[in-house]
mmCIF file of N, CA and C in Angstrom:
data_model
loop_
_atom_site.group_PDB
_atom_site.id
_atom_site.type_symbol
_atom_site.label_atom_id
_atom_site.label_comp_id
_atom_site.label_asym_id
_atom_site.label_seq_id
_atom_site.Cartn_x
_atom_site.Cartn_y
_atom_site.Cartn_z
ATOM 1 N N MET A 1 106.699 124.861 27.900
ATOM 2 C CA MET A 1 106.540 125.393 27.107
ATOM 3 C C MET A 1 105.307 125.507 26.649
ATOM 4 N N THR A 2 105.575 127.031 25.164
ATOM 5 C CA THR A 2 104.280 127.152 24.930
ATOM 6 C C THR A 2 104.520 126.833 23.119
ATOM 7 N N MET A 3 103.270 126.500 22.730
ATOM 8 C CA MET A 3 103.052 126.066 21.548
ATOM 9 C C MET A 3 102.750 126.916 19.861
ATOM 10 N N THR A 4 103.710 126.565 18.760
ATOM 11 C CA THR A 4 102.981 127.790 18.402
ATOM 12 C C THR A 4 102.066 126.790 17.081
ATOM 13 N N THR A 5 102.008 127.681 15.649
ATOM 14 C CA THR A 5 100.732 127.303 15.045
ATOM 15 C C THR A 5 101.693 126.321 14.532
ATOM 16 N N GLU A 6 102.846 127.079 14.288
ATOM 17 C CA GLU A 6 103.791 125.905 13.632
ATOM 18 C C GLU A 6 103.804 124.230 13.770
ATOM 19 N N THR A 7 103.601 124.095 15.360
ATOM 20 C CA THR A 7 104.169 122.771 15.998
ATOM 21 C C THR A 7 103.292 121.930 16.171
ATOM 22 N N VAL A 8 102.702 122.756 15.332
ATOM 23 C CA VAL A 8 100.877 121.795 16.309
ATOM 24 C C VAL A 8 100.180 121.351 14.828
ATOM 25 N N ALA A 9 101.192 120.930 13.651
ATOM 26 C CA ALA A 9 100.326 121.359 12.294
ATOM 27 C C ALA A 9 100.032 120.030 11.975
ATOM 28 N N THR A 10 100.668 118.528 12.915
ATOM 29 C CA THR A 10 100.223 117.484 12.942
ATOM 30 C C THR A 10 98.549 117.205 14.069
ATOM 31 N N ASP A 11 97.870 116.065 13.217
ATOM 32 C CA ASP A 11 97.076 115.308 14.628
ATOM 33 C C ASP A 11 97.729 115.524 15.901
ATOM 34 N N ASP A 12 99.172 115.196 16.407
ATOM 35 C CA ASP A 12 100.003 114.355 17.051
ATOM 36 C C ASP A 12 100.187 115.591 18.025
ATOM 37 N N ALA A 13 100.062 116.094 17.521
ATOM 38 C CA ALA A 13 101.127 117.399 18.099
ATOM 39 C C ALA A 13 99.728 118.460 19.133
ATOM 40 N N ARG A 14 99.126 118.153 18.197
ATOM 41 C CA ARG A 14 97.106 119.197 18.727
ATOM 42 C C ARG A 14 97.008 118.251 19.912
ATOM 43 N N TRP A 15 96.991 117.126 19.505
ATOM 44 C CA TRP A 15 96.737 115.992 20.990
ATOM 45 C C TRP A 15 97.106 116.818 21.615
ATOM 46 N N ASP A 16 98.675 116.137 21.679
ATOM 47 C CA ASP A 16 99.950 116.509 23.110
ATOM 48 C C ASP A 16 99.699 117.895 23.346
ATOM 49 N N ALA A 17 99.172 118.856 22.271
ATOM 50 C CA ALA A 17 98.912 120.048 23.231
ATOM 51 C C ALA A 17 97.459 119.892 23.832
ATOM 52 N N LEU A 18 96.898 119.802 23.048
ATOM 53 C CA LEU A 18 95.663 119.180 23.671
ATOM 54 C C LEU A 18 95.458 119.004 25.818
ATOM 55 N N ARG A 19 96.756 117.847 25.651
ATOM 56 C CA ARG A 19 96.819 117.046 26.966
ATOM 57 C C ARG A 19 96.990 117.862 27.452
ATOM 58 N N ARG A 20 97.949 119.040 26.929
ATOM 59 C CA ARG A 20 98.477 119.370 28.054
ATOM 60 C C ARG A 20 98.252 121.169 28.399
ATOM 61 N N ARG A 21 96.785 121.465 27.894
ATOM 62 C CA ARG A 21 95.644 122.704 27.497
ATOM 63 C C ARG A 21 96.442 122.928 27.367
ATOM 64 N N GLU A 22 97.220 123.499 26.614
ATOM 65 C CA GLU A 22 98.700 124.751 25.792
ATOM 66 C C GLU A 22 97.486 125.610 25.684
ATOM 67 N N SER A 23 97.303 126.600 25.369
ATOM 68 C CA SER A 23 97.107 128.247 25.740
ATOM 69 C C SER A 23 96.814 129.043 24.703
ATOM 70 N N ASP A 24 98.947 128.393 23.702
ATOM 71 C CA ASP A 24 98.208 129.301 22.637
ATOM 72 C C ASP A 24 99.077 128.182 21.600
ATOM 73 N N THR A 25 97.536 127.749 20.911
ATOM 74 C CA THR A 25 96.651 126.958 19.893
ATOM 75 C C THR A 25 96.036 127.292 18.939
ATOM 76 N N SER A 26 96.523 127.057 17.841
ATOM 77 C CA SER A 26 94.997 127.316 16.534
ATOM 78 C C SER A 26 94.309 126.292 16.755
ATOM 79 N N PHE A 27 93.745 126.243 17.429
ATOM 80 C CA PHE A 27 92.667 124.326 16.342
ATOM 81 C C PHE A 27 91.966 124.695 18.095
ATOM 82 N N THR A 28 90.950 123.406 17.108
ATOM 83 C CA THR A 28 89.348 123.888 17.924
ATOM 84 C C THR A 28 89.689 122.247 17.734
ATOM 85 N N TYR A 29 89.270 121.074 18.419
ATOM 86 C CA TYR A 29 88.598 119.658 18.979
ATOM 87 C C TYR A 29 87.240 120.090 18.954
ATOM 88 N N ALA A 30 86.826 118.950 18.576
ATOM 89 C CA ALA A 30 85.388 118.640 18.804
ATOM 90 C C ALA A 30 85.255 116.899 19.087
ATOM 91 N N VAL A 31 84.744 116.447 19.294
ATOM 92 C CA VAL A 31 84.348 114.536 20.772
ATOM 93 C C VAL A 31 83.135 114.526 19.941
ATOM 94 N N LEU A 32 83.372 113.837 18.876
ATOM 95 C CA LEU A 32 82.461 112.044 18.248
ATOM 96 C C LEU A 32 81.303 112.209 18.834
ATOM 97 N N THR A 33 81.243 111.356 20.065
ATOM 98 C CA THR A 33 80.097 110.755 21.094
ATOM 99 C C THR A 33 79.373 111.912 22.074
ATOM 100 N N THR A 34 79.605 113.500 21.974
ATOM 101 C CA THR A 34 79.145 114.782 21.997
ATOM 102 C C THR A 34 78.245 115.189 20.462
ATOM 103 N N GLY A 35 79.474 115.129 19.569
ATOM 104 C CA GLY A 35 78.517 115.801 19.331
ATOM 105 C C GLY A 35 78.946 117.508 19.358
ATOM 106 N N ILE A 36 80.040 118.107 19.959
ATOM 107 C CA ILE A 36 80.812 119.002 20.685
ATOM 108 C C ILE A 36 81.931 119.902 20.352
ATOM 109 N N TYR A 37 82.272 120.918 20.402
ATOM 110 C CA TYR A 37 83.431 120.504 19.908
ATOM 111 C C TYR A 37 83.600 122.692 21.446
ATOM 112 N N CYS A 38 85.354 122.493 21.248
ATOM 113 C CA CYS A 38 85.748 122.945 22.327
ATOM 114 C C CYS A 38 86.844 124.014 22.211
ATOM 115 N N ARG A 39 87.712 124.593 22.823
ATOM 116 C CA ARG A 39 89.408 125.699 22.807
ATOM 117 C C ARG A 39 89.649 124.608 23.170
ATOM 118 N N SER A 40 91.350 124.369 23.081
ATOM 119 C CA SER A 40 92.380 123.400 23.317
ATOM 120 C C SER A 40 92.500 123.867 25.281
ATOM 121 N N THR A 41 91.992 124.794 25.044
ATOM 122 C CA THR A 41 92.235 124.871 26.386
ATOM 123 C C THR A 41 90.178 124.622 27.784
ATOM 124 N N CYS A 42 89.615 124.296 26.744
ATOM 125 C CA CYS A 42 88.806 123.522 28.289
ATOM 126 C C CYS A 42 88.923 122.342 29.331
ATOM 127 N N ALA A 43 88.444 123.618 29.787
ATOM 128 C CA ALA A 43 88.397 122.532 31.344
ATOM 129 C C ALA A 43 87.515 121.648 31.453
ATOM 130 N N SER A 44 86.594 121.133 30.244
ATOM 131 C CA SER A 44 85.491 119.848 29.806
ATOM 132 C C SER A 44 86.656 118.295 30.644
ATOM 133 N N ARG A 45 86.274 117.404 30.726
ATOM 134 C CA ARG A 45 87.429 116.246 31.293
ATOM 135 C C ARG A 45 87.473 115.692 29.373
ATOM 136 N N LEU A 46 89.304 115.535 29.843
ATOM 137 C CA LEU A 46 89.438 114.631 28.064
ATOM 138 C C LEU A 46 88.850 113.977 28.003
ATOM 139 N N PRO A 47 88.527 114.073 26.465
ATOM 140 C CA PRO A 47 87.676 112.477 25.751
ATOM 141 C C PRO A 47 88.691 111.929 25.199
ATOM 142 N N ARG A 48 87.755 110.887 24.827
ATOM 143 C CA ARG A 48 89.418 109.429 24.431
ATOM 144 C C ARG A 48 89.873 109.345 22.761
ATOM 145 N N ARG A 49 91.324 109.185 22.946
ATOM 146 C CA ARG A 49 91.605 109.737 22.045
ATOM 147 C C ARG A 49 91.352 109.441 21.068
ATOM 148 N N GLU A 50 90.538 108.682 19.943
ATOM 149 C CA GLU A 50 89.867 107.986 19.375
ATOM 150 C C GLU A 50 88.622 108.588 18.665
ATOM 151 N N ASN A 51 87.909 108.990 20.288
ATOM 152 C CA ASN A 51 86.746 109.962 19.770
ATOM 153 C C ASN A 51 86.871 111.410 19.128
ATOM 154 N N VAL A 52 88.165 112.629 18.663
ATOM 155 C CA VAL A 52 88.399 113.371 18.939
ATOM 156 C C VAL A 52 88.978 114.939 17.167
ATOM 157 N N ARG A 53 88.215 114.483 17.437
ATOM 158 C CA ARG A 53 88.187 115.549 15.324
ATOM 159 C C ARG A 53 89.012 116.510 15.811
ATOM 160 N N PHE A 54 90.158 117.043 15.273
ATOM 161 C CA PHE A 54 90.646 118.402 15.158
ATOM 162 C C PHE A 54 89.415 119.493 13.896
ATOM 163 N N PHE A 55 89.947 121.228 13.527
ATOM 164 C CA PHE A 55 90.084 121.423 13.646
ATOM 165 C C PHE A 55 90.398 122.741 12.955
ATOM 166 N N ALA A 56 90.453 123.507 12.122
ATOM 167 C CA ALA A 56 91.923 125.127 11.703
ATOM 168 C C ALA A 56 90.742 126.386 12.822
ATOM 169 N N SER A 57 89.691 126.028 12.212
ATOM 170 C CA SER A 57 88.781 126.765 13.021
ATOM 171 C C SER A 57 86.874 126.965 13.918
ATOM 172 N N PRO A 58 86.619 127.726 14.667
ATOM 173 C CA PRO A 58 84.674 127.200 15.596
ATOM 174 C C PRO A 58 84.180 127.477 13.910
ATOM 175 N N ALA A 59 84.460 127.694 12.904
ATOM 176 C CA ALA A 59 83.751 127.769 10.919
ATOM 177 C C ALA A 59 83.686 126.215 11.177
ATOM 178 N N ALA A 60 84.558 125.941 10.642
ATOM 179 C CA ALA A 60 85.073 124.372 10.472
ATOM 180 C C ALA A 60 84.112 123.397 11.345
ATOM 181 N N ALA A 61 84.033 123.593 12.498
ATOM 182 C CA ALA A 61 84.147 122.592 13.303
ATOM 183 C C ALA A 61 82.032 122.973 13.460
ATOM 184 N N GLU A 62 81.180 124.497 13.329
ATOM 185 C CA GLU A 62 80.094 124.239 12.721
ATOM 186 C C GLU A 62 79.985 123.205 11.687
ATOM 187 N N LYS A 63 80.704 124.365 10.523
ATOM 188 C CA LYS A 63 80.417 123.919 8.779
ATOM 189 C C LYS A 63 80.567 121.595 9.370
ATOM 190 N N ALA A 64 81.124 120.815 10.046
ATOM 191 C CA ALA A 64 81.257 119.457 10.097
ATOM 192 C C ALA A 64 80.024 119.385 10.421
ATOM 193 N N GLY A 65 79.119 119.967 11.744
ATOM 194 C CA GLY A 65 78.203 119.918 12.380
ATOM 195 C C GLY A 65 77.537 119.145 12.981
ATOM 196 N N TYR A 66 78.926 119.640 14.267
ATOM 197 C CA TYR A 66 79.610 120.272 15.994
ATOM 198 C C TYR A 66 78.969 120.988 15.915
ATOM 199 N N ARG A 67 78.255 122.114 17.557
ATOM 200 C CA ARG A 67 78.133 122.908 17.976
ATOM 201 C C ARG A 67 78.868 123.706 19.119
ATOM 202 N N PRO A 68 78.601 124.296 19.305
ATOM 203 C CA PRO A 68 79.851 124.690 20.792
ATOM 204 C C PRO A 68 79.761 124.297 22.505
ATOM 205 N N CYS A 69 80.848 124.203 22.361
ATOM 206 C CA CYS A 69 80.919 123.894 24.133
ATOM 207 C C CYS A 69 80.672 125.266 25.263
ATOM 208 N N LYS A 70 79.771 124.978 25.924
ATOM 209 C CA LYS A 70 79.250 125.854 26.968
ATOM 210 C C LYS A 70 79.778 126.620 27.818
ATOM 211 N N ARG A 71 81.161 125.705 27.953
ATOM 212 C CA ARG A 71 81.418 125.984 29.065
ATOM 213 C C ARG A 71 82.833 126.471 28.567
ATOM 214 N N CYS A 72 83.533 126.282 27.310
ATOM 215 C CA CYS A 72 84.672 127.685 26.598
ATOM 216 C C CYS A 72 84.289 127.828 26.295
ATOM 217 N N ARG A 73 83.574 128.553 25.830
ATOM 218 C CA ARG A 73 82.134 128.820 24.789
ATOM 219 C C ARG A 73 83.036 129.286 23.298
ATOM 220 N N PRO A 74 84.125 127.983 22.829
ATOM 221 C CA PRO A 74 84.550 128.740 21.525
ATOM 222 C C PRO A 74 84.620 130.293 20.180
ATOM 223 N N THR A 75 83.350 130.375 20.272
ATOM 224 C CA THR A 75 83.168 131.336 19.068
ATOM 225 C C THR A 75 83.301 132.406 19.886
ATOM 226 N N GLU A 76 83.285 132.813 20.967
ATOM 227 C CA GLU A 76 83.721 134.078 21.778
ATOM 228 C C GLU A 76 85.148 135.046 21.857
ATOM 229 N N ALA A 77 85.542 135.269 22.905
ATOM 230 C CA ALA A 77 86.921 135.635 22.848
ATOM 231 C C ALA A 77 86.985 134.908 23.974
ATOM 232 N N SER A 78 88.472 134.710 24.721
ATOM 233 C CA SER A 78 88.463 133.971 25.332
ATOM 234 C C SER A 78 88.444 134.762 26.906
ATOM 235 N N ALA A 79 88.593 133.731 27.867
ATOM 236 C CA ALA A 79 88.187 133.712 29.303
ATOM 237 C C ALA A 79 89.791 135.136 28.781
ATOM 238 N N ALA A 80 90.774 134.434 29.518
ATOM 239 C CA ALA A 80 92.002 136.334 29.257
ATOM 240 C C ALA A 80 91.302 137.063 28.081
ATOM 241 N N GLU A 81 91.542 137.301 27.099
ATOM 242 C CA GLU A 81 90.490 138.694 26.504
ATOM 243 C C GLU A 81 89.280 138.615 27.067
ATOM 244 N N ARG A 82 88.830 138.097 27.851
ATOM 245 C CA ARG A 82 87.492 138.959 28.412
ATOM 246 C C ARG A 82 88.137 139.711 29.248
ATOM 247 N N GLN A 83 88.790 139.481 30.285
ATOM 248 C CA GLN A 83 89.268 140.149 31.337
ATOM 249 C C GLN A 83 90.846 140.930 31.763
ATOM 250 N N SER A 84 90.794 140.946 30.195
ATOM 251 C CA SER A 84 92.282 142.018 29.813
ATOM 252 C C SER A 84 91.657 143.588 28.995
ATOM 253 N N ALA A 85 90.130 142.654 28.661
ATOM 254 C CA ALA A 85 89.655 144.070 28.098
ATOM 255 C C ALA A 85 88.802 145.118 29.555
ATOM 256 N N LEU A 86 87.657 144.334 30.321
ATOM 257 C CA LEU A 86 87.467 144.384 31.382
ATOM 258 C C LEU A 86 88.781 145.718 32.259
ATOM 259 N N ILE A 87 90.094 145.549 32.179
ATOM 260 C CA ILE A 87 90.622 146.493 32.601
ATOM 261 C C ILE A 87 91.205 146.988 32.619
#
């Protein structure tokens, strides 16, 4: 099941999408303990729920003081977009 923007309107729905690594989401999440924000599809270890904050965009996460993840690079095009551009 893929999630749409309407179904990830609440933090609980966003957490569920994050746990399943849903790719069709319109949010980023930040981890309080690391100060990093990621895409919902990031392959990093799943953080504890109480340490997670959700944001509508990477710009909103940066404005709150978080820095982008070096693994999933949330400020750049997604891996799927980069691969399709090469083809």
